[in-house]
C-alpha positions as a Python dict, from the first residue, in 0.01 Angstrom:
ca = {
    (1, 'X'): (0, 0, 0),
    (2, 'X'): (271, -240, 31),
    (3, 'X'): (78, -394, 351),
    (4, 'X'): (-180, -458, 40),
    (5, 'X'): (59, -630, -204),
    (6, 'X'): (206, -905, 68),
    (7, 'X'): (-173, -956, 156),
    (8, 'X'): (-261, -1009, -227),
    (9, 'X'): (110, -1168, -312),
    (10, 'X'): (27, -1435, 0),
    (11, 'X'): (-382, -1469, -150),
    (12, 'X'): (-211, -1551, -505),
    (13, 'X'): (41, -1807, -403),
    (14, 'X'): (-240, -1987, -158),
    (15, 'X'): (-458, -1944, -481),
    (16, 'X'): (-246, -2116, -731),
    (17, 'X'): (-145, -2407, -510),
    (18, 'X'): (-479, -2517, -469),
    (19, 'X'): (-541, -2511, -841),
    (20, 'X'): (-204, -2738, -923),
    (21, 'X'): (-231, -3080, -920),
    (22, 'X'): (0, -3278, -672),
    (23, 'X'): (130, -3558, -874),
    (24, 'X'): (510, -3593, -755),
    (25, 'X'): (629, -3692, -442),
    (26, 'X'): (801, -3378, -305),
    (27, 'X'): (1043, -3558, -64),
    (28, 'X'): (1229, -3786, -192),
    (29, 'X'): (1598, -3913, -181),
    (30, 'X'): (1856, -3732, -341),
    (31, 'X'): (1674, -3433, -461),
    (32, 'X'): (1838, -3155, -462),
    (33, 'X'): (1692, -2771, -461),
    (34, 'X'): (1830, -2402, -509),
    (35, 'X'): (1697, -2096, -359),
    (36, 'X'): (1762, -1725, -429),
    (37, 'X'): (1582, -1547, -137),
    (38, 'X'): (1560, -1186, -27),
    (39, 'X'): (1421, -1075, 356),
    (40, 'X'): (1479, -845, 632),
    (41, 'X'): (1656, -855, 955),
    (42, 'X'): (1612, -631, 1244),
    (43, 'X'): (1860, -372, 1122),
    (44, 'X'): (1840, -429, 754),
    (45, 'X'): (1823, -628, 475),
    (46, 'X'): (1934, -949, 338),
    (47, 'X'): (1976, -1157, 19),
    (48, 'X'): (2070, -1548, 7),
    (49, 'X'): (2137, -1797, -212),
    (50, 'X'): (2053, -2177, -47),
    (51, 'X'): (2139, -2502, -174),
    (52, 'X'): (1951, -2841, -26),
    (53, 'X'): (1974, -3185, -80),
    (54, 'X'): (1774, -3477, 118),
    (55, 'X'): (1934, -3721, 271),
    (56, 'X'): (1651, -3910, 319),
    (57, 'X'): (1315, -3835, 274),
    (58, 'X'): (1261, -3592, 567),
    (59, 'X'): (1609, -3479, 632),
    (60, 'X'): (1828, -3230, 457),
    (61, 'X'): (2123, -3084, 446),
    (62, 'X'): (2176, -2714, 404),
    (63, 'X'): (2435, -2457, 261),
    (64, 'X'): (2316, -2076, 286),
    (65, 'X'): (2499, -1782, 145),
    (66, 'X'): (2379, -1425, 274),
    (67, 'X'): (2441, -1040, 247),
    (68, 'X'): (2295, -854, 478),
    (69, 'X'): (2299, -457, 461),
    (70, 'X'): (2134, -190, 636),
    (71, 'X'): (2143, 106, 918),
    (72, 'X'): (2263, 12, 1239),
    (73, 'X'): (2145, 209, 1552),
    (74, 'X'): (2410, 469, 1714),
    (75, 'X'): (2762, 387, 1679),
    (76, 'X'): (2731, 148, 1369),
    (77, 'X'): (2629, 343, 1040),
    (78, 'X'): (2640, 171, 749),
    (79, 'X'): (2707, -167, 740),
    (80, 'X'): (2723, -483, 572),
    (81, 'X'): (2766, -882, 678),
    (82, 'X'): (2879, -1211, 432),
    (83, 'X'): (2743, -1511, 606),
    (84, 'X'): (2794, -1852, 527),
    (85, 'X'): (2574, -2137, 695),
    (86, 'X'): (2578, -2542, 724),
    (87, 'X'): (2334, -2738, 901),
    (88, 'X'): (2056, -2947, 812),
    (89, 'X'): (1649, -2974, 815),
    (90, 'X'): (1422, -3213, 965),
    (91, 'X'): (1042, -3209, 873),
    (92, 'X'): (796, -3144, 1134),
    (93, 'X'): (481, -3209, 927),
    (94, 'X'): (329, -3136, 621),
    (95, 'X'): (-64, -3042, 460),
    (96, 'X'): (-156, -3231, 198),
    (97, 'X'): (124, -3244, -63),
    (98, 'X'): (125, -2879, -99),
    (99, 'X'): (305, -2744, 222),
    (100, 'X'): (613, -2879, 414),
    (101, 'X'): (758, -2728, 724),
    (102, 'X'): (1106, -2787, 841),
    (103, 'X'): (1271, -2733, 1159),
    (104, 'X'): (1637, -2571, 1065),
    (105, 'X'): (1957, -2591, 1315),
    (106, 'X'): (2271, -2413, 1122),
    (107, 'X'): (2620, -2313, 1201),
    (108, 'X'): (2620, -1965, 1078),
    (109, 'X'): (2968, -1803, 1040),
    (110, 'X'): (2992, -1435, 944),
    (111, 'X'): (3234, -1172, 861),
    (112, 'X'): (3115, -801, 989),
    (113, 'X'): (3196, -417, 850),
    (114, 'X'): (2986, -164, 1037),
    (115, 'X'): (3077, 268, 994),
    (116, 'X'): (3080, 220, 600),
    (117, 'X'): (3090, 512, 377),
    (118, 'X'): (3224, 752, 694),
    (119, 'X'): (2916, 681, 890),
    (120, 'X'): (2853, 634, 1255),
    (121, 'X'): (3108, 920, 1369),
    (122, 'X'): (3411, 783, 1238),
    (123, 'X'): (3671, 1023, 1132),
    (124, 'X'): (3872, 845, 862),
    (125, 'X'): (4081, 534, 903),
    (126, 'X'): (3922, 171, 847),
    (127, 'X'): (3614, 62, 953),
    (128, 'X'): (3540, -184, 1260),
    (129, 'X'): (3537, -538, 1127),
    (130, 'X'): (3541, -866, 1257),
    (131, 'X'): (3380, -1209, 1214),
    (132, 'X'): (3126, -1384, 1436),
    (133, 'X'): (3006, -1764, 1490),
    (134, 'X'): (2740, -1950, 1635),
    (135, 'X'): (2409, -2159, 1561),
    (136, 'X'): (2095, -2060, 1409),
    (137, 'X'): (1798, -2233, 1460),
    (138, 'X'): (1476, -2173, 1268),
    (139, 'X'): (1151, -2270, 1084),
    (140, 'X'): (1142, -2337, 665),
    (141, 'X'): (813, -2360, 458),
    (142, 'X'): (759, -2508, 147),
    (143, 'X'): (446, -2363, -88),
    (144, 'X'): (425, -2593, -367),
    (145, 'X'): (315, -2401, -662),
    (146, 'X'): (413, -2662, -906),
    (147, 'X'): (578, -3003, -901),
    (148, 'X'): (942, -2868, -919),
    (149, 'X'): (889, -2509, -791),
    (150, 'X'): (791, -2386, -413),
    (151, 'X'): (792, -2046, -240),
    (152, 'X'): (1014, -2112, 61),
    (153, 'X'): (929, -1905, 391),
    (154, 'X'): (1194, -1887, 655),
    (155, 'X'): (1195, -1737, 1004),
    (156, 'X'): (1592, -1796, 1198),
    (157, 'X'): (1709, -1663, 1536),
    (158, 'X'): (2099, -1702, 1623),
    (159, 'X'): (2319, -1624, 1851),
    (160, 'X'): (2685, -1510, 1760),
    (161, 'X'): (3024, -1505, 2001),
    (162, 'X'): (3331, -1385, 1891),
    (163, 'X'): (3238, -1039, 1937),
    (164, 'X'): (2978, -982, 1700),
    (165, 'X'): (3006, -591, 1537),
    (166, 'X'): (2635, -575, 1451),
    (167, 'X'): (2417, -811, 1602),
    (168, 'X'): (2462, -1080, 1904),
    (169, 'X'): (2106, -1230, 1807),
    (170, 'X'): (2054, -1159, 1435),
    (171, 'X'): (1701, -1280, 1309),
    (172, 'X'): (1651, -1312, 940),
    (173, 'X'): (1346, -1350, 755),
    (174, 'X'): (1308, -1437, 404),
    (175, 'X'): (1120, -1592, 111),
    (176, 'X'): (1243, -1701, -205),
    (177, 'X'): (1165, -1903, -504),
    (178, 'X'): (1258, -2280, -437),
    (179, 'X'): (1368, -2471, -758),
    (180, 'X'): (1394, -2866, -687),
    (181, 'X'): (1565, -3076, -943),
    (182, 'X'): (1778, -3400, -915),
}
């Protein structure tokens, strides 16, 4: 069933951008776009908040906010990770003026609580925490639906040192609503 909904969610979306007309240039100069976005990682999942504003008309710059939270395997329970990220995106190509993919490299920085709630065999005390840092590189896809609005895909891979609590190479995937404005 919900294998049926992304199918028809992914249908609708390709549907509607091929009925809007594209009469703006989407890249240009000082735009500037917000992005609530919600996604999975391999443990759990994660929400974000993204900010973006091109430096020129294929590069941008990028601040992400995340949460992630889920079920570790054995040992880690419960947990939950604040990540912050700064990097920027270059454009690889585009179709038409309806979809843009970007090539992402980010400094992600992230604090870490695993055992939450008592879980994971801990008996009492405070739970493991620490913070982690290290690039993430990834791909970002912009679905025009209308001239200030795209659904934003993104894929990322990183890798964290600093002892990482949950995840050395934490992969997030995510979509979101994209809301450009200047």
């Amino acid at each position: 069933m919900l294998r049926l909904f992304r199918h028809s969610f992914v249908f609708l979306a390709g549907a509607l951008t091929l009925t809007t007309t594209a009469s703006a240039q989407r890249h240009i100069r000082h735009l500037n776009s917000l992005t609530p976005s919600y996604g999975s990682t391999e443990p759990g999942r994660v929400v974000g908040l993204s900010y973006g504003r091109f430096l020129t008309n294929t590069t941008r710059l990028d601040v992400l906010a995340t949460r992630e939270r889920g079920q570790g395997r054995q040992g880690i329970g419960e947990f939950s990770a604040y990540g912050v990220a700064v990097g920027g995106s270059r454009q690889l190509f585009r179709v038409g003026q309806c979809v843009y993919v970007h090539a992402q490299g980010l400094v992600l920085g992230r604090y870490e609580r695993k055992q939450e709630n008592n879980t994971g065999g801990r008996d009492g005390g405070k739970a493991p925490q620490g913070a982690a840092v290290g690039p993430l590189l990834g791909l970002d896809t912009d679905v025009y639906l209308a001239d200030a609005v795209s659904v934003a895909l993104s894929a990322q891979k990183g890798y964290l040192w600093l002892n990482p609590q949950i995840d050395r190479w934490p992969g997030f995937y995510s979509v979101g609503l994209r809301f450009h404005f200047r």
